[in-house]
PDB file of C-alpha atoms in Angstrom:
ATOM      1  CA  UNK V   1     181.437 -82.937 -97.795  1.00  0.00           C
ATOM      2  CA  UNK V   2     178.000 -82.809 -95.928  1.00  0.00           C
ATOM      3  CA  UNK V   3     175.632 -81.621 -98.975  1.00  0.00           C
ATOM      4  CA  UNK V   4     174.050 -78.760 -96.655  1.00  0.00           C
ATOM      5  CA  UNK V   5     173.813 -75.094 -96.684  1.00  0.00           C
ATOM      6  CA  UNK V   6     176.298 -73.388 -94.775  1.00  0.00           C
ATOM      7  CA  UNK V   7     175.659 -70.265 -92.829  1.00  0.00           C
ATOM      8  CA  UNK V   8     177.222 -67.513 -95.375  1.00  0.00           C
ATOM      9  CA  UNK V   9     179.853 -69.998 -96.794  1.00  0.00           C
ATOM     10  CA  UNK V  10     179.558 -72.387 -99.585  1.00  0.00           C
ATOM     11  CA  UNK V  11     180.159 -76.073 -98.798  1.00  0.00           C
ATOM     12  CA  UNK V  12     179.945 -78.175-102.024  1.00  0.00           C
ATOM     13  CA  UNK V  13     176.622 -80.620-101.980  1.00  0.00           C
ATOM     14  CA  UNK V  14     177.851 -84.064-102.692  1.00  0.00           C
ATOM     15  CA  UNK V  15     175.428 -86.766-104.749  1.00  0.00           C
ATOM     16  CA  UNK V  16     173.356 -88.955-101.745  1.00  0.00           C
ATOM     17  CA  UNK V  17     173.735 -91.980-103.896  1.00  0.00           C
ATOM     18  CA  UNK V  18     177.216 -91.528-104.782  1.00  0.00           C
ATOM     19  CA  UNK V  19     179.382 -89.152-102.645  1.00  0.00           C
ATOM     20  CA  UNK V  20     181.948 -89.425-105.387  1.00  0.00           C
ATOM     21  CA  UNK V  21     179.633 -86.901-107.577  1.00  0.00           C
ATOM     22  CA  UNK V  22     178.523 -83.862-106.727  1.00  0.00           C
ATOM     23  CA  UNK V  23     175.197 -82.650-106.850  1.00  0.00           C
ATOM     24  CA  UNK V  24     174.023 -80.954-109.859  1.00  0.00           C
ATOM     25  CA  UNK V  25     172.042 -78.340-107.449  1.00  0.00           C
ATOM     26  CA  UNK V  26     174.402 -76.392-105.388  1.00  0.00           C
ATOM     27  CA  UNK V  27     173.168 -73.397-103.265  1.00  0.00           C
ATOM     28  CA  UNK V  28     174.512 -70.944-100.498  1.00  0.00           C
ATOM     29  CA  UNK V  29     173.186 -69.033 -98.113  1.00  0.00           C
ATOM     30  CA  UNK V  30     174.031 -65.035 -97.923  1.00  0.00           C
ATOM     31  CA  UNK V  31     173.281 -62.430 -96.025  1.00  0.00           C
ATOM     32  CA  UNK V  32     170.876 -61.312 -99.491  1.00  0.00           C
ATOM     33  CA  UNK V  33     169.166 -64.942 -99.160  1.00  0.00           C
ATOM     34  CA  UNK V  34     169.856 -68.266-100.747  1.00  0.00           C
ATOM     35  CA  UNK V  35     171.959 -68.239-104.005  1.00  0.00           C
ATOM     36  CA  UNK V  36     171.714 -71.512-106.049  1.00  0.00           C
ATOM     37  CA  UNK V  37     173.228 -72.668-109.784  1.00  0.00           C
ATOM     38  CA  UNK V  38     173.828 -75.939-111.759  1.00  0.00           C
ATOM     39  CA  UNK V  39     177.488 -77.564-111.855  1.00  0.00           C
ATOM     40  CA  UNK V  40     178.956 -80.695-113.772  1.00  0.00           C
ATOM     41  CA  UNK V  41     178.248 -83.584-111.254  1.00  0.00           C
ATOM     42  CA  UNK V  42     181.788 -84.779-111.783  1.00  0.00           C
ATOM     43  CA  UNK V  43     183.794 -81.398-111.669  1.00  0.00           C
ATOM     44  CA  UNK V  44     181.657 -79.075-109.507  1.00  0.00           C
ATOM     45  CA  UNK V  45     182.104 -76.834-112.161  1.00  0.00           C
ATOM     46  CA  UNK V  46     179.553 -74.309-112.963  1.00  0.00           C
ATOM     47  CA  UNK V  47     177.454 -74.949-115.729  1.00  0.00           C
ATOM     48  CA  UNK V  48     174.751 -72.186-114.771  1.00  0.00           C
ATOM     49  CA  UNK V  49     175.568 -68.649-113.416  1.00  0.00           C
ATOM     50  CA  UNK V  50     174.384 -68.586-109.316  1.00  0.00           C
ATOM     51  CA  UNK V  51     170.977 -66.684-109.050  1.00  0.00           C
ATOM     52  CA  UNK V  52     169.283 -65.546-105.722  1.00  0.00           C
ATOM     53  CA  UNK V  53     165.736 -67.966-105.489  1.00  0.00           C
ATOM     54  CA  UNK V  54     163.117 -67.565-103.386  1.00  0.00           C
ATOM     55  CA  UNK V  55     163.790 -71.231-101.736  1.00  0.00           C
ATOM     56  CA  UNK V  56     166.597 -74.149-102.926  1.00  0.00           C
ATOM     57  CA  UNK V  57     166.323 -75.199-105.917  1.00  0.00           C
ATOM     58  CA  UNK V  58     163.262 -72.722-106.558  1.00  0.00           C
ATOM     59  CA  UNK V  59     162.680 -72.626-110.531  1.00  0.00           C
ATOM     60  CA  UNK V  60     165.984 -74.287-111.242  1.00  0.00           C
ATOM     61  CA  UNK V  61     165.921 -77.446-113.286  1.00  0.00           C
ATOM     62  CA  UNK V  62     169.534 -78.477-112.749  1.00  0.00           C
ATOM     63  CA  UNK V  63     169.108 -82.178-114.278  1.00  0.00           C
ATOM     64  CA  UNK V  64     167.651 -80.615-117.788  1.00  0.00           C
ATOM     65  CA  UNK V  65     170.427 -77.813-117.667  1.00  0.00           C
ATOM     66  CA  UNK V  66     172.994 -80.735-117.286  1.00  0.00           C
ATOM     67  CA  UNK V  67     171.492 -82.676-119.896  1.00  0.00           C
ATOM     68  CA  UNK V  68     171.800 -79.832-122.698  1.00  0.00           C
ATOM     69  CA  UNK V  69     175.459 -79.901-121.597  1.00  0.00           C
ATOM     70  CA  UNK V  70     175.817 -83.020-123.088  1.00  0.00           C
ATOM     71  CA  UNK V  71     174.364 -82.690-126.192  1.00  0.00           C
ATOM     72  CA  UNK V  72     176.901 -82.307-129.521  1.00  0.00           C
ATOM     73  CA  UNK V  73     174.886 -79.909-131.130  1.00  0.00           C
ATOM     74  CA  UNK V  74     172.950 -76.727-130.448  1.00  0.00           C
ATOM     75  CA  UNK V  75     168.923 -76.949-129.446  1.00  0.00           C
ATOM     76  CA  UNK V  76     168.438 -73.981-131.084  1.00  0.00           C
ATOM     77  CA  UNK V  77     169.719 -75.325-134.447  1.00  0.00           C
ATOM     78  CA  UNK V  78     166.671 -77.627-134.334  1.00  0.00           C
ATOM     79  CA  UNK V  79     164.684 -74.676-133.078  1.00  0.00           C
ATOM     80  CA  UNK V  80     165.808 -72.344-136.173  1.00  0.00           C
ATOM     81  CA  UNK V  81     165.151 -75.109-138.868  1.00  0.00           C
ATOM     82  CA  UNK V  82     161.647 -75.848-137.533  1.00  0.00           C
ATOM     83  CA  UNK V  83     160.701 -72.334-137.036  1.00  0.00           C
ATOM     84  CA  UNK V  84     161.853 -71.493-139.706  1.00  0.00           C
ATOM     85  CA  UNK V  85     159.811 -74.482-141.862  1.00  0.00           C
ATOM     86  CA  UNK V  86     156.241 -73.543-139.951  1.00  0.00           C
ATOM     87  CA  UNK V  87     156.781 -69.568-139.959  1.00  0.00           C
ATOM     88  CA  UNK V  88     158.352 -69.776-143.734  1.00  0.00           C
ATOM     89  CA  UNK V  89     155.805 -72.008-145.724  1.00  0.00           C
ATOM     90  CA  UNK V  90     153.330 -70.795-148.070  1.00  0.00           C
ATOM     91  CA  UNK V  91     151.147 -73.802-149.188  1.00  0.00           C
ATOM     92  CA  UNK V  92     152.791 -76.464-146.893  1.00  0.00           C
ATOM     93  CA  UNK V  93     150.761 -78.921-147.264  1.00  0.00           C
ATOM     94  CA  UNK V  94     150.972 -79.656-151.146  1.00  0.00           C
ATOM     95  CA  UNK V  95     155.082 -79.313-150.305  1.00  0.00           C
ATOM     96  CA  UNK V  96     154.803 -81.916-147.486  1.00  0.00           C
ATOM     97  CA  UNK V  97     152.895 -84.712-149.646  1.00  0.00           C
ATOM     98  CA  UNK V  98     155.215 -84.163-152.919  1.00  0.00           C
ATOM     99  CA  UNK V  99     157.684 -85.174-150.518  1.00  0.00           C
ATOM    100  CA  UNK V 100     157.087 -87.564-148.113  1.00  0.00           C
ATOM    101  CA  UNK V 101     153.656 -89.440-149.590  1.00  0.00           C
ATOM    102  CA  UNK V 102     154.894 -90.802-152.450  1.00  0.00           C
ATOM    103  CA  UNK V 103     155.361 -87.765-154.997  1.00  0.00           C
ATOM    104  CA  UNK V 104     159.223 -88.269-155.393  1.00  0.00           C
ATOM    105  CA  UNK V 105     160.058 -84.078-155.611  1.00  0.00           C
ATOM    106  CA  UNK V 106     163.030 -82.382-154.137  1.00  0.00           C
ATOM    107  CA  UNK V 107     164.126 -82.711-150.969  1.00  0.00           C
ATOM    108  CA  UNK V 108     164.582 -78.895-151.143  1.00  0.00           C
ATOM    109  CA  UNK V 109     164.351 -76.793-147.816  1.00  0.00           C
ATOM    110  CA  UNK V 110     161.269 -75.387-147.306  1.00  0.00           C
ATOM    111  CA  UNK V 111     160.510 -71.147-147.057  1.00  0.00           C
ATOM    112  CA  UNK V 112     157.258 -70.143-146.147  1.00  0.00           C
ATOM    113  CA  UNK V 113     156.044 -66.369-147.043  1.00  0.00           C
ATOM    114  CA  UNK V 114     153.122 -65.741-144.922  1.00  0.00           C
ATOM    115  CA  UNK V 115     153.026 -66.080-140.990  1.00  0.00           C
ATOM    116  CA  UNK V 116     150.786 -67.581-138.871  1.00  0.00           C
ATOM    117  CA  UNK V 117     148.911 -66.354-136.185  1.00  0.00           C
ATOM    118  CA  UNK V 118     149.164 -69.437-134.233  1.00  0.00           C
ATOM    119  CA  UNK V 119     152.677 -70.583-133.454  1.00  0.00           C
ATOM    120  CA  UNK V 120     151.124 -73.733-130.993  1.00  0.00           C
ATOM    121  CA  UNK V 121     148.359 -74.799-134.117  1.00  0.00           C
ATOM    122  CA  UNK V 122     150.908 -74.895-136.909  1.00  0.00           C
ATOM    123  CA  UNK V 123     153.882 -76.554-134.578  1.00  0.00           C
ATOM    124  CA  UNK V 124     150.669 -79.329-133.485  1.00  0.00           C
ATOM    125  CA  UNK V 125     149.588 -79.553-137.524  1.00  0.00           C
ATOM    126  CA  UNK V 126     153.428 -80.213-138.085  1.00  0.00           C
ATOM    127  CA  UNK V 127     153.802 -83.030-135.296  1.00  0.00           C
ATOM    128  CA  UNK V 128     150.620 -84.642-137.105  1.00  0.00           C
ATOM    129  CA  UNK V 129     152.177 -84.508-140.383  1.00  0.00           C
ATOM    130  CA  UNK V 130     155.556 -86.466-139.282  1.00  0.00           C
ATOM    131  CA  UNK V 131     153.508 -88.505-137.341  1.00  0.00           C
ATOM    132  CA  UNK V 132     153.013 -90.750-140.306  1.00  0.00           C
ATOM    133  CA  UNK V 133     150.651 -93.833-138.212  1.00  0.00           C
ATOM    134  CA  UNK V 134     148.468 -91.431-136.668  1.00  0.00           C
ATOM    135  CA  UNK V 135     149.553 -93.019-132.884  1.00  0.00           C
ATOM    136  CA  UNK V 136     149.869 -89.550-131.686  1.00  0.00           C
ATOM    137  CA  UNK V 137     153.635 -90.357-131.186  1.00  0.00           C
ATOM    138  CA  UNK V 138     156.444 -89.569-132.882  1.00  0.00           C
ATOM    139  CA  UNK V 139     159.138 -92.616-132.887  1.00  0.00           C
ATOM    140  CA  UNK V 140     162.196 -93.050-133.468  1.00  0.00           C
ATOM    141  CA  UNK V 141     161.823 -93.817-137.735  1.00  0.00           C
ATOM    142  CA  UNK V 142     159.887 -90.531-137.452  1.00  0.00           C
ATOM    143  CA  UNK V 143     161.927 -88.929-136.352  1.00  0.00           C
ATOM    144  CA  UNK V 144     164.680 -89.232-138.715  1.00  0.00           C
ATOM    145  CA  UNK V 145     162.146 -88.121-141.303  1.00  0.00           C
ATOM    146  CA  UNK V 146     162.739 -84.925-139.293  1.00  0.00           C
ATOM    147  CA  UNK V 147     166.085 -84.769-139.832  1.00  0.00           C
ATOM    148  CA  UNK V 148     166.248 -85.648-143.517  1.00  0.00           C
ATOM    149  CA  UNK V 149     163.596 -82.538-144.114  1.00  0.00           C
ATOM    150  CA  UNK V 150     165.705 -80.026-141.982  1.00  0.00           C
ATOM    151  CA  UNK V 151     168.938 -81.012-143.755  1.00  0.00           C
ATOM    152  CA  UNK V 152     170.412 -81.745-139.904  1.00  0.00           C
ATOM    153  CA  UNK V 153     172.380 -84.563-138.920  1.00  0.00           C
ATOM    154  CA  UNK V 154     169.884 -87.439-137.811  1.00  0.00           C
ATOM    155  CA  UNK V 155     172.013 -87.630-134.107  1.00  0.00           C
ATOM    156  CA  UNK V 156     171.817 -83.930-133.881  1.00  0.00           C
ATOM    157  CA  UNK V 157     167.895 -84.432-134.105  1.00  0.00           C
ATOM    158  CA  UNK V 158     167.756 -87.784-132.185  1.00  0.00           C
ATOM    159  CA  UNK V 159     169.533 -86.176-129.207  1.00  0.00           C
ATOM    160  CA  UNK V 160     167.483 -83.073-128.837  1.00  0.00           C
ATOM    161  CA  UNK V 161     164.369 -84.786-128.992  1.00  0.00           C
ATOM    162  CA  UNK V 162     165.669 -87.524-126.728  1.00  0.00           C
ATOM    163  CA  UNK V 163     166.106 -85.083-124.035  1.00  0.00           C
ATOM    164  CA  UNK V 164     162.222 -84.250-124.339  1.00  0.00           C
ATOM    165  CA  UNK V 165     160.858 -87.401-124.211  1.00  0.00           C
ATOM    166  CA  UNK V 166     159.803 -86.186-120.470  1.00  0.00           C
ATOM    167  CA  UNK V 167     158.178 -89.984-119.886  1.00  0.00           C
ATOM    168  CA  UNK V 168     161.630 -91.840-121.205  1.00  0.00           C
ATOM    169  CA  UNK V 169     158.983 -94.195-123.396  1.00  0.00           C
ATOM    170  CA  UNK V 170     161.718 -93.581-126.862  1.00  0.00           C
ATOM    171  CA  UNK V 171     158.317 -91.687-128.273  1.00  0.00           C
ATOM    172  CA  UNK V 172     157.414 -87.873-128.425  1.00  0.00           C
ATOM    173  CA  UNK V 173     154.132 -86.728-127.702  1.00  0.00           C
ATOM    174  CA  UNK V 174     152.301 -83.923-128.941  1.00  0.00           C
ATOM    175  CA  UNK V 175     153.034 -82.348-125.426  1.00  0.00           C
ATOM    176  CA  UNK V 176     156.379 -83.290-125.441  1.00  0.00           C
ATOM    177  CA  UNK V 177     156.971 -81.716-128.776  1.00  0.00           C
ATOM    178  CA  UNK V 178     155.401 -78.563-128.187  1.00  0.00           C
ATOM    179  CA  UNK V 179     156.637 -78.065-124.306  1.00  0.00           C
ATOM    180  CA  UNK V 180     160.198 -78.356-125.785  1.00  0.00           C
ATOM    181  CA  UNK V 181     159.885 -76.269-129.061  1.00  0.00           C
ATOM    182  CA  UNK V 182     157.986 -73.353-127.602  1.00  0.00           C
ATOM    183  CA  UNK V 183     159.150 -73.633-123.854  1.00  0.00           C
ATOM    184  CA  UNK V 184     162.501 -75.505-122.612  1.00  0.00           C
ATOM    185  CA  UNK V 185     164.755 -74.200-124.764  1.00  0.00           C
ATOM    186  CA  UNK V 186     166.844 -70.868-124.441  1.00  0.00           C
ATOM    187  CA  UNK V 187     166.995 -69.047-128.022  1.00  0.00           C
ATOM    188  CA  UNK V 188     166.428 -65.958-127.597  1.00  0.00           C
ATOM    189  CA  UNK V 189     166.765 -65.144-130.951  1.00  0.00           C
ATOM    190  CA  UNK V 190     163.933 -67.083-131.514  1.00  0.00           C
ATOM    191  CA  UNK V 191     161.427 -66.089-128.811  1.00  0.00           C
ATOM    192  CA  UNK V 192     162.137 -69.097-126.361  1.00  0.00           C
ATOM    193  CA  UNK V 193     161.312 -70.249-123.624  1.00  0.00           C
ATOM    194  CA  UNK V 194     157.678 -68.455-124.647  1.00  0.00           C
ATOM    195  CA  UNK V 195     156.281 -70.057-121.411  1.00  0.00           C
ATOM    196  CA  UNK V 196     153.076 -71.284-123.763  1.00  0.00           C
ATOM    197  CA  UNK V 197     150.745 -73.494-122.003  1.00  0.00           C
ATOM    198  CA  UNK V 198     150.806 -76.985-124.725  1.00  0.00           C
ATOM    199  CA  UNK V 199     148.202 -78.616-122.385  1.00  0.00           C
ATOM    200  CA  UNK V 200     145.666 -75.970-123.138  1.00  0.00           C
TER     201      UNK V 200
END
């Protein structure tokens, strides 16, 4: 396998640190221009459908496609729940502290009546209420405070957020958190990716 572009036929891109894989990127080039998709890097099986790009790899994150295959659980589970907490709650706050600060109420699910104008704001206001030291990060216990408020399995939550811990430090930022809520996942029945600038 030589991991190149053929002239109009496909020769399978093999990994440069260990031909034994395949790469995750594979592109071809057609008479319409150069065609690229994600695969499995152990099966060359597609895990994306192949797209025409204006050069290879062009706006094609194969490594974070591959890494949502191997999650057990839908993003967008995560995605619904938390969406559904910030759009859904009227007086959140009070809710939030009878839980978590001490007030022992239910750990009912929360539904919020009124919708805010300001999906980023209420999605940063809810990072700073799970982030419970005021570090700016959100670790691992924090985490599973996440999970326990959803009602989702605590692995289910671990894993997506793993896979958006862009700086692999085992902490979410508030960048991190709002880059993959708003932008890097693909629920469309929930407005995402909404291509929302979280460094603004």
């Amino acid at each position: 396998v030589t991991g190149v572009i053929a002239t109009y036929g496909y020769l399978p891109a093999c990994n440069k640190d260990n031909p034994a894989l395949y790469e995750v990127t594979q592109c071809n080039r057609t008479e319409r221009g150069v065609q690229c998709w994600c695969v499995e890097p152990d099966t060359n099986q597609n895990i994306t459908q192949p797209r025409f790009l204006r050069s290879h790899g062009d706006n094609l994150d194969c490594e974070w496609e591959y890494k949502l295959t191997q999650l057990r659980c839908s993003p967008c589970s995560l995605v619904r729940e938390i969406f559904g907490a910030t759009y859904l709650t009227r007086d959140y706050d009070a809710v939030f502290e009878r839980k978590y600060q001490g007030g022992g109420g239910k750990r009912s699910r929360v539904v919020r009546t009124n919708p805010p104008d300001d999906i980023k704001g209420t999605l940063e206001d809810l990072f700073l209420k799970f982030d419970s030291n005021r570090d700016l990060y959100l670790s691992p216990s924090e985490i599973d405070i996440i999970s326990r408020w959803l009602k989702l399995s605590k692995d289910c939550v671990r894993e997506t957020l793993s896979i958006c811990d862009a700086d692999s430090d085992e902490h979410i930022n508030h960048l991190e958190w709002c880059t993959c809520l708003l932008n890097s996942f693909r629920c469309p029945q929930f407005g995402t990716p909404r291509n929302v600038n979280c460094a603004a």
